[in-house]
Amino acid sequence: MARVVVDVMLKPEILDPQGQAVQRALPRLGFEGVSDVRQGKRFELEVDGPVDDSALARIHELAESFLANTVIEDFTVKVEDVKAEAGK
């Protein structure tokens, strides 16, 4: 079993009001020196079997058509090692 992570973020040119709200709140909470905050989404997909090129292509298609609005969002797809995380 493998975990595939799809991270979705607003494109840099798109206004991020949630990120701006967090950025404005940080100094009031004692966190100085943060110049920008962008808010996004993370999807973790547990995949049965090997994650080969075919499986990654299907997940990329899923992300592009369902998980992200590609007009205003970018996404990345990466495979995580579930066994390495279990040992933490």
PDB file of N, CA and C in Angstrom:
ATOM      1  N   MET A   1       0.848  -1.173   0.000  1.00  0.00           N
ATOM      2  CA  MET A   1       0.000   0.000   0.000  1.00  0.00           C
ATOM      3  C   MET A   1       0.893   1.234   0.000  1.00  0.00           C
ATOM      4  N   ALA A   2       0.455   2.243  -0.698  1.00  0.00           N
ATOM      5  CA  ALA A   2       1.212   3.497  -0.769  1.00  0.00           C
ATOM      6  C   ALA A   2       0.263   4.657  -0.520  1.00  0.00           C
ATOM      7  N   ARG A   3       0.840   5.756  -0.115  1.00  0.00           N
ATOM      8  CA  ARG A   3       0.078   6.989   0.072  1.00  0.00           C
ATOM      9  C   ARG A   3       0.513   7.975  -1.002  1.00  0.00           C
ATOM     10  N   VAL A   4      -0.456   8.507  -1.711  1.00  0.00           N
ATOM     11  CA  VAL A   4      -0.194   9.548  -2.694  1.00  0.00           C
ATOM     12  C   VAL A   4      -0.807  10.830  -2.151  1.00  0.00           C
ATOM     13  N   VAL A   5      -0.010  11.885  -2.118  1.00  0.00           N
ATOM     14  CA  VAL A   5      -0.455  13.165  -1.578  1.00  0.00           C
ATOM     15  C   VAL A   5      -0.630  14.151  -2.727  1.00  0.00           C
ATOM     16  N   VAL A   6      -1.795  14.793  -2.746  1.00  0.00           N
ATOM     17  CA  VAL A   6      -2.070  15.850  -3.708  1.00  0.00           C
ATOM     18  C   VAL A   6      -2.208  17.143  -2.913  1.00  0.00           C
ATOM     19  N   ASP A   7      -1.289  18.056  -3.134  1.00  0.00           N
ATOM     20  CA  ASP A   7      -1.337  19.374  -2.504  1.00  0.00           C
ATOM     21  C   ASP A   7      -1.891  20.363  -3.517  1.00  0.00           C
ATOM     22  N   VAL A   8      -2.909  21.109  -3.106  1.00  0.00           N
ATOM     23  CA  VAL A   8      -3.570  22.076  -3.981  1.00  0.00           C
ATOM     24  C   VAL A   8      -3.400  23.463  -3.367  1.00  0.00           C
ATOM     25  N   MET A   9      -2.892  24.394  -4.167  1.00  0.00           N
ATOM     26  CA  MET A   9      -2.692  25.775  -3.705  1.00  0.00           C
ATOM     27  C   MET A   9      -3.253  26.741  -4.739  1.00  0.00           C
ATOM     28  N   LEU A  10      -3.736  27.887  -4.250  1.00  0.00           N
ATOM     29  CA  LEU A  10      -4.140  28.933  -5.174  1.00  0.00           C
ATOM     30  C   LEU A  10      -2.932  29.376  -5.986  1.00  0.00           C
ATOM     31  N   LYS A  11      -3.161  29.709  -7.235  1.00  0.00           N
ATOM     32  CA  LYS A  11      -2.066  30.232  -8.060  1.00  0.00           C
ATOM     33  C   LYS A  11      -1.568  31.539  -7.437  1.00  0.00           C
ATOM     34  N   PRO A  12      -0.292  31.856  -7.618  1.00  0.00           N
ATOM     35  CA  PRO A  12       0.290  33.049  -6.967  1.00  0.00           C
ATOM     36  C   PRO A  12      -0.446  34.349  -7.276  1.00  0.00           C
ATOM     37  N   GLU A  13      -1.025  34.456  -8.457  1.00  0.00           N
ATOM     38  CA  GLU A  13      -1.691  35.702  -8.827  1.00  0.00           C
ATOM     39  C   GLU A  13      -3.118  35.810  -8.274  1.00  0.00           C
ATOM     40  N   ILE A  14      -3.613  34.764  -7.618  1.00  0.00           N
ATOM     41  CA  ILE A  14      -4.967  34.758  -7.072  1.00  0.00           C
ATOM     42  C   ILE A  14      -4.931  35.216  -5.610  1.00  0.00           C
ATOM     43  N   LEU A  15      -5.786  36.166  -5.268  1.00  0.00           N
ATOM     44  CA  LEU A  15      -5.889  36.669  -3.906  1.00  0.00           C
ATOM     45  C   LEU A  15      -6.252  35.538  -2.946  1.00  0.00           C
ATOM     46  N   ASP A  16      -5.586  35.486  -1.797  1.00  0.00           N
ATOM     47  CA  ASP A  16      -5.808  34.449  -0.790  1.00  0.00           C
ATOM     48  C   ASP A  16      -6.260  35.106   0.514  1.00  0.00           C
ATOM     49  N   PRO A  17      -7.567  35.394   0.681  1.00  0.00           N
ATOM     50  CA  PRO A  17      -8.018  36.090   1.879  1.00  0.00           C
ATOM     51  C   PRO A  17      -7.782  35.321   3.174  1.00  0.00           C
ATOM     52  N   GLN A  18      -7.870  33.990   3.149  1.00  0.00           N
ATOM     53  CA  GLN A  18      -7.602  33.222   4.366  1.00  0.00           C
ATOM     54  C   GLN A  18      -6.130  33.342   4.757  1.00  0.00           C
ATOM     55  N   GLY A  19      -5.254  33.233   3.792  1.00  0.00           N
ATOM     56  CA  GLY A  19      -3.830  33.392   4.081  1.00  0.00           C
ATOM     57  C   GLY A  19      -3.522  34.777   4.620  1.00  0.00           C
ATOM     58  N   GLN A  20      -4.146  35.793   4.044  1.00  0.00           N
ATOM     59  CA  GLN A  20      -3.923  37.162   4.517  1.00  0.00           C
ATOM     60  C   GLN A  20      -4.432  37.344   5.936  1.00  0.00           C
ATOM     61  N   ALA A  21      -5.575  36.757   6.270  1.00  0.00           N
ATOM     62  CA  ALA A  21      -6.105  36.858   7.629  1.00  0.00           C
ATOM     63  C   ALA A  21      -5.152  36.219   8.631  1.00  0.00           C
ATOM     64  N   VAL A  22      -4.604  35.058   8.286  1.00  0.00           N
ATOM     65  CA  VAL A  22      -3.639  34.397   9.175  1.00  0.00           C
ATOM     66  C   VAL A  22      -2.395  35.258   9.312  1.00  0.00           C
ATOM     67  N   GLN A  23      -1.898  35.800   8.204  1.00  0.00           N
ATOM     68  CA  GLN A  23      -0.694  36.638   8.239  1.00  0.00           C
ATOM     69  C   GLN A  23      -0.891  37.848   9.141  1.00  0.00           C
ATOM     70  N   ARG A  24      -2.047  38.494   9.064  1.00  0.00           N
ATOM     71  CA  ARG A  24      -2.322  39.663   9.899  1.00  0.00           C
ATOM     72  C   ARG A  24      -2.432  39.294  11.375  1.00  0.00           C
ATOM     73  N   ALA A  25      -2.907  38.084  11.679  1.00  0.00           N
ATOM     74  CA  ALA A  25      -3.083  37.659  13.064  1.00  0.00           C
ATOM     75  C   ALA A  25      -1.775  37.248  13.734  1.00  0.00           C
ATOM     76  N   LEU A  26      -0.798  36.804  12.974  1.00  0.00           N
ATOM     77  CA  LEU A  26       0.435  36.272  13.550  1.00  0.00           C
ATOM     78  C   LEU A  26       1.156  37.243  14.483  1.00  0.00           C
ATOM     79  N   PRO A  27       1.371  38.503  14.121  1.00  0.00           N
ATOM     80  CA  PRO A  27       2.056  39.413  15.051  1.00  0.00           C
ATOM     81  C   PRO A  27       1.293  39.601  16.371  1.00  0.00           C
ATOM     82  N   ARG A  28      -0.025  39.619  16.309  1.00  0.00           N
ATOM     83  CA  ARG A  28      -0.821  39.739  17.537  1.00  0.00           C
ATOM     84  C   ARG A  28      -0.652  38.526  18.432  1.00  0.00           C
ATOM     85  N   LEU A  29      -0.301  37.394  17.835  1.00  0.00           N
ATOM     86  CA  LEU A  29      -0.103  36.161  18.595  1.00  0.00           C
ATOM     87  C   LEU A  29       1.355  35.933  18.978  1.00  0.00           C
ATOM     88  N   GLY A  30       2.205  36.917  18.676  1.00  0.00           N
ATOM     89  CA  GLY A  30       3.612  36.819  19.060  1.00  0.00           C
ATOM     90  C   GLY A  30       4.511  36.167  18.033  1.00  0.00           C
ATOM     91  N   PHE A  31       4.047  35.957  16.830  1.00  0.00           N
ATOM     92  CA  PHE A  31       4.853  35.354  15.778  1.00  0.00           C
ATOM     93  C   PHE A  31       5.267  36.442  14.794  1.00  0.00           C
ATOM     94  N   GLU A  32       6.482  36.901  14.910  1.00  0.00           N
ATOM     95  CA  GLU A  32       7.008  37.965  14.044  1.00  0.00           C
ATOM     96  C   GLU A  32       7.820  37.362  12.908  1.00  0.00           C
ATOM     97  N   GLY A  33       7.987  38.129  11.848  1.00  0.00           N
ATOM     98  CA  GLY A  33       8.909  37.747  10.789  1.00  0.00           C
ATOM     99  C   GLY A  33       8.320  36.875   9.697  1.00  0.00           C
ATOM    100  N   VAL A  34       7.017  36.634   9.703  1.00  0.00           N
ATOM    101  CA  VAL A  34       6.399  35.861   8.627  1.00  0.00           C
ATOM    102  C   VAL A  34       5.889  36.859   7.595  1.00  0.00           C
ATOM    103  N   SER A  35       6.453  36.811   6.391  1.00  0.00           N
ATOM    104  CA  SER A  35       6.132  37.832   5.390  1.00  0.00           C
ATOM    105  C   SER A  35       4.961  37.452   4.491  1.00  0.00           C
ATOM    106  N   ASP A  36       4.589  36.173   4.423  1.00  0.00           N
ATOM    107  CA  ASP A  36       3.471  35.778   3.566  1.00  0.00           C
ATOM    108  C   ASP A  36       2.916  34.442   4.037  1.00  0.00           C
ATOM    109  N   VAL A  37       1.617  34.267   3.892  1.00  0.00           N
ATOM    110  CA  VAL A  37       0.949  33.003   4.212  1.00  0.00           C
ATOM    111  C   VAL A  37       0.003  32.691   3.068  1.00  0.00           C
ATOM    112  N   ARG A  38       0.067  31.474   2.571  1.00  0.00           N
ATOM    113  CA  ARG A  38      -0.870  30.997   1.553  1.00  0.00           C
ATOM    114  C   ARG A  38      -1.557  29.762   2.133  1.00  0.00           C
ATOM    115  N   GLN A  39      -2.854  29.683   1.985  1.00  0.00           N
ATOM    116  CA  GLN A  39      -3.635  28.572   2.497  1.00  0.00           C
ATOM    117  C   GLN A  39      -3.930  27.626   1.353  1.00  0.00           C
ATOM    118  N   GLY A  40      -3.912  26.322   1.628  1.00  0.00           N
ATOM    119  CA  GLY A  40      -4.182  25.343   0.581  1.00  0.00           C
ATOM    120  C   GLY A  40      -4.908  24.132   1.116  1.00  0.00           C
ATOM    121  N   LYS A  41      -4.956  23.088   0.302  1.00  0.00           N
ATOM    122  CA  LYS A  41      -5.620  21.837   0.663  1.00  0.00           C
ATOM    123  C   LYS A  41      -4.637  20.690   0.440  1.00  0.00           C
ATOM    124  N   ARG A  42      -4.767  19.667   1.275  1.00  0.00           N
ATOM    125  CA  ARG A  42      -3.941  18.469   1.136  1.00  0.00           C
ATOM    126  C   ARG A  42      -4.873  17.263   1.115  1.00  0.00           C
ATOM    127  N   PHE A  43      -4.713  16.432   0.092  1.00  0.00           N
ATOM    128  CA  PHE A  43      -5.478  15.201  -0.029  1.00  0.00           C
ATOM    129  C   PHE A  43      -4.507  14.040   0.080  1.00  0.00           C
ATOM    130  N   GLU A  44      -4.799  13.076   0.952  1.00  0.00           N
ATOM    131  CA  GLU A  44      -3.985  11.868   1.089  1.00  0.00           C
ATOM    132  C   GLU A  44      -4.796  10.694   0.572  1.00  0.00           C
ATOM    133  N   LEU A  45      -4.281  10.044  -0.453  1.00  0.00           N
ATOM    134  CA  LEU A  45      -4.957   8.910  -1.076  1.00  0.00           C
ATOM    135  C   LEU A  45      -4.189   7.638  -0.759  1.00  0.00           C
ATOM    136  N   GLU A  46      -4.826   6.688  -0.100  1.00  0.00           N
ATOM    137  CA  GLU A  46      -4.206   5.390   0.159  1.00  0.00           C
ATOM    138  C   GLU A  46      -4.491   4.516  -1.066  1.00  0.00           C
ATOM    139  N   VAL A  47      -3.445   4.022  -1.689  1.00  0.00           N
ATOM    140  CA  VAL A  47      -3.558   3.295  -2.950  1.00  0.00           C
ATOM    141  C   VAL A  47      -3.158   1.842  -2.726  1.00  0.00           C
ATOM    142  N   ASP A  48      -4.036   0.929  -3.131  1.00  0.00           N
ATOM    143  CA  ASP A  48      -3.718  -0.504  -3.075  1.00  0.00           C
ATOM    144  C   ASP A  48      -2.783  -0.840  -4.224  1.00  0.00           C
ATOM    145  N   GLY A  49      -1.781  -1.629  -3.940  1.00  0.00           N
ATOM    146  CA  GLY A  49      -0.863  -2.050  -4.990  1.00  0.00           C
ATOM    147  C   GLY A  49       0.195  -1.005  -5.284  1.00  0.00           C
ATOM    148  N   PRO A  50       0.994  -1.274  -6.296  1.00  0.00           N
ATOM    149  CA  PRO A  50       2.098  -0.369  -6.621  1.00  0.00           C
ATOM    150  C   PRO A  50       1.602   0.916  -7.280  1.00  0.00           C
ATOM    151  N   VAL A  51       2.340   1.985  -7.035  1.00  0.00           N
ATOM    152  CA  VAL A  51       2.033   3.261  -7.679  1.00  0.00           C
ATOM    153  C   VAL A  51       2.987   3.406  -8.853  1.00  0.00           C
ATOM    154  N   ASP A  52       2.565   2.862  -9.986  1.00  0.00           N
ATOM    155  CA  ASP A  52       3.387   2.930 -11.190  1.00  0.00           C
ATOM    156  C   ASP A  52       2.971   4.142 -12.015  1.00  0.00           C
ATOM    157  N   ASP A  53       3.549   4.270 -13.188  1.00  0.00           N
ATOM    158  CA  ASP A  53       3.255   5.423 -14.043  1.00  0.00           C
ATOM    159  C   ASP A  53       1.772   5.509 -14.393  1.00  0.00           C
ATOM    160  N   SER A  54       1.138   4.360 -14.612  1.00  0.00           N
ATOM    161  CA  SER A  54      -0.275   4.334 -14.952  1.00  0.00           C
ATOM    162  C   SER A  54      -1.131   4.841 -13.784  1.00  0.00           C
ATOM    163  N   ALA A  55      -0.825   4.380 -12.576  1.00  0.00           N
ATOM    164  CA  ALA A  55      -1.575   4.823 -11.395  1.00  0.00           C
ATOM    165  C   ALA A  55      -1.370   6.312 -11.163  1.00  0.00           C
ATOM    166  N   LEU A  56      -0.143   6.786 -11.319  1.00  0.00           N
ATOM    167  CA  LEU A  56       0.115   8.215 -11.145  1.00  0.00           C
ATOM    168  C   LEU A  56      -0.610   9.050 -12.192  1.00  0.00           C
ATOM    169  N   ALA A  57      -0.693   8.563 -13.405  1.00  0.00           N
ATOM    170  CA  ALA A  57      -1.417   9.287 -14.456  1.00  0.00           C
ATOM    171  C   ALA A  57      -2.896   9.400 -14.104  1.00  0.00           C
ATOM    172  N   ARG A  58      -3.474   8.322 -13.566  1.00  0.00           N
ATOM    173  CA  ARG A  58      -4.891   8.361 -13.172  1.00  0.00           C
ATOM    174  C   ARG A  58      -5.107   9.314 -11.996  1.00  0.00           C
ATOM    175  N   ILE A  59      -4.181   9.325 -11.044  1.00  0.00           N
ATOM    176  CA  ILE A  59      -4.307  10.235  -9.906  1.00  0.00           C
ATOM    177  C   ILE A  59      -4.144  11.675 -10.369  1.00  0.00           C
ATOM    178  N   HIS A  60      -3.243  11.905 -11.296  1.00  0.00           N
ATOM    179  CA  HIS A  60      -3.070  13.248 -11.862  1.00  0.00           C
ATOM    180  C   HIS A  60      -4.371  13.685 -12.540  1.00  0.00           C
ATOM    181  N   GLU A  61      -5.004  12.776 -13.272  1.00  0.00           N
ATOM    182  CA  GLU A  61      -6.282  13.072 -13.924  1.00  0.00           C
ATOM    183  C   GLU A  61      -7.362  13.376 -12.878  1.00  0.00           C
ATOM    184  N   LEU A  62      -7.393  12.601 -11.799  1.00  0.00           N
ATOM    185  CA  LEU A  62      -8.337  12.830 -10.704  1.00  0.00           C
ATOM    186  C   LEU A  62      -8.131  14.212 -10.092  1.00  0.00           C
ATOM    187  N   ALA A  63      -6.877  14.560  -9.836  1.00  0.00           N
ATOM    188  CA  ALA A  63      -6.575  15.860  -9.233  1.00  0.00           C
ATOM    189  C   ALA A  63      -6.983  16.996 -10.162  1.00  0.00           C
ATOM    190  N   GLU A  64      -6.689  16.841 -11.436  1.00  0.00           N
ATOM    191  CA  GLU A  64      -6.967  17.896 -12.407  1.00  0.00           C
ATOM    192  C   GLU A  64      -8.465  18.090 -12.641  1.00  0.00           C
ATOM    193  N   SER A  65      -9.234  17.014 -12.588  1.00  0.00           N
ATOM    194  CA  SER A  65     -10.656  17.114 -12.902  1.00  0.00           C
ATOM    195  C   SER A  65     -11.556  17.239 -11.683  1.00  0.00           C
ATOM    196  N   PHE A  66     -11.069  16.850 -10.492  1.00  0.00           N
ATOM    197  CA  PHE A  66     -11.951  16.802  -9.331  1.00  0.00           C
ATOM    198  C   PHE A  66     -11.416  17.518  -8.098  1.00  0.00           C
ATOM    199  N   LEU A  67     -10.139  17.363  -7.790  1.00  0.00           N
ATOM    200  CA  LEU A  67      -9.603  17.916  -6.541  1.00  0.00           C
ATOM    201  C   LEU A  67      -9.205  19.382  -6.640  1.00  0.00           C
ATOM    202  N   ALA A  68      -8.809  19.829  -7.818  1.00  0.00           N
ATOM    203  CA  ALA A  68      -8.341  21.207  -7.999  1.00  0.00           C
ATOM    204  C   ALA A  68      -9.169  21.909  -9.063  1.00  0.00           C
ATOM    205  N   ASN A  69      -9.358  23.193  -8.840  1.00  0.00           N
ATOM    206  CA  ASN A  69      -9.942  24.049  -9.875  1.00  0.00           C
ATOM    207  C   ASN A  69      -8.763  24.659 -10.604  1.00  0.00           C
ATOM    208  N   THR A  70      -8.384  24.077 -11.730  1.00  0.00           N
ATOM    209  CA  THR A  70      -7.137  24.457 -12.386  1.00  0.00           C
ATOM    210  C   THR A  70      -7.158  25.851 -12.994  1.00  0.00           C
ATOM    211  N   VAL A  71      -8.304  26.500 -12.995  1.00  0.00           N
ATOM    212  CA  VAL A  71      -8.354  27.886 -13.443  1.00  0.00           C
ATOM    213  C   VAL A  71      -7.655  28.786 -12.420  1.00  0.00           C
ATOM    214  N   ILE A  72      -7.840  28.473 -11.120  1.00  0.00           N
ATOM    215  CA  ILE A  72      -7.273  29.324 -10.065  1.00  0.00           C
ATOM    216  C   ILE A  72      -6.302  28.600  -9.139  1.00  0.00           C
ATOM    217  N   GLU A  73      -6.161  27.274  -9.309  1.00  0.00           N
ATOM    218  CA  GLU A  73      -5.310  26.496  -8.402  1.00  0.00           C
ATOM    219  C   GLU A  73      -4.276  25.680  -9.173  1.00  0.00           C
ATOM    220  N   ASP A  74      -3.115  25.508  -8.532  1.00  0.00           N
ATOM    221  CA  ASP A  74      -2.085  24.583  -8.992  1.00  0.00           C
ATOM    222  C   ASP A  74      -2.089  23.385  -8.057  1.00  0.00           C
ATOM    223  N   PHE A  75      -1.560  22.259  -8.519  1.00  0.00           N
ATOM    224  CA  PHE A  75      -1.462  21.094  -7.636  1.00  0.00           C
ATOM    225  C   PHE A  75      -0.184  20.329  -7.921  1.00  0.00           C
ATOM    226  N   THR A  76       0.257  19.599  -6.900  1.00  0.00           N
ATOM    227  CA  THR A  76       1.388  18.688  -7.036  1.00  0.00           C
ATOM    228  C   THR A  76       0.946  17.314  -6.554  1.00  0.00           C
ATOM    229  N   VAL A  77       1.539  16.289  -7.132  1.00  0.00           N
ATOM    230  CA  VAL A  77       1.255  14.908  -6.758  1.00  0.00           C
ATOM    231  C   VAL A  77       2.575  14.271  -6.359  1.00  0.00           C
ATOM    232  N   LYS A  78       2.597  13.648  -5.177  1.00  0.00           N
ATOM    233  CA  LYS A  78       3.817  12.954  -4.755  1.00  0.00           C
ATOM    234  C   LYS A  78       3.450  11.686  -4.005  1.00  0.00           C
ATOM    235  N   VAL A  79       4.349  10.723  -4.034  1.00  0.00           N
ATOM    236  CA  VAL A  79       4.154   9.445  -3.365  1.00  0.00           C
ATOM    237  C   VAL A  79       4.937   9.474  -2.061  1.00  0.00           C
ATOM    238  N   GLU A  80       4.272   9.090  -0.955  1.00  0.00           N
ATOM    239  CA  GLU A  80       4.933   8.986   0.337  1.00  0.00           C
ATOM    240  C   GLU A  80       5.084   7.528   0.706  1.00  0.00           C
ATOM    241  N   ASP A  81       6.140   7.237   1.451  1.00  0.00           N
ATOM    242  CA  ASP A  81       6.390   5.880   1.914  1.00  0.00           C
ATOM    243  C   ASP A  81       5.630   5.667   3.224  1.00  0.00           C
ATOM    244  N   VAL A  82       4.575   4.872   3.198  1.00  0.00           N
ATOM    245  CA  VAL A  82       3.761   4.623   4.384  1.00  0.00           C
ATOM    246  C   VAL A  82       4.558   3.864   5.439  1.00  0.00           C
ATOM    247  N   LYS A  83       5.426   2.949   5.022  1.00  0.00           N
ATOM    248  CA  LYS A  83       6.214   2.160   5.978  1.00  0.00           C
ATOM    249  C   LYS A  83       7.154   3.050   6.783  1.00  0.00           C
ATOM    250  N   ALA A  84       7.764   4.029   6.147  1.00  0.00           N
ATOM    251  CA  ALA A  84       8.683   4.931   6.853  1.00  0.00           C
ATOM    252  C   ALA A  84       7.937   5.742   7.892  1.00  0.00           C
ATOM    253  N   GLU A  85       6.707   6.164   7.607  1.00  0.00           N
ATOM    254  CA  GLU A  85       5.936   6.939   8.566  1.00  0.00           C
ATOM    255  C   GLU A  85       5.473   6.085   9.723  1.00  0.00           C
ATOM    256  N   ALA A  86       5.196   4.793   9.494  1.00  0.00           N
ATOM    257  CA  ALA A  86       4.747   3.906  10.564  1.00  0.00           C
ATOM    258  C   ALA A  86       5.831   3.737  11.619  1.00  0.00           C
ATOM    259  N   GLY A  87       7.091   3.868  11.248  1.00  0.00           N
ATOM    260  CA  GLY A  87       8.193   3.704  12.175  1.00  0.00           C
ATOM    261  C   GLY A  87       8.500   4.921  13.003  1.00  0.00           C
ATOM    262  N   LYS A  88       7.849   6.037  12.749  1.00  0.00           N
ATOM    263  CA  LYS A  88       8.112   7.270  13.495  1.00  0.00           C
ATOM    264  C   LYS A  88       7.597   7.209  14.899  1.00  0.00           C
TER     265      LYS A  88
END
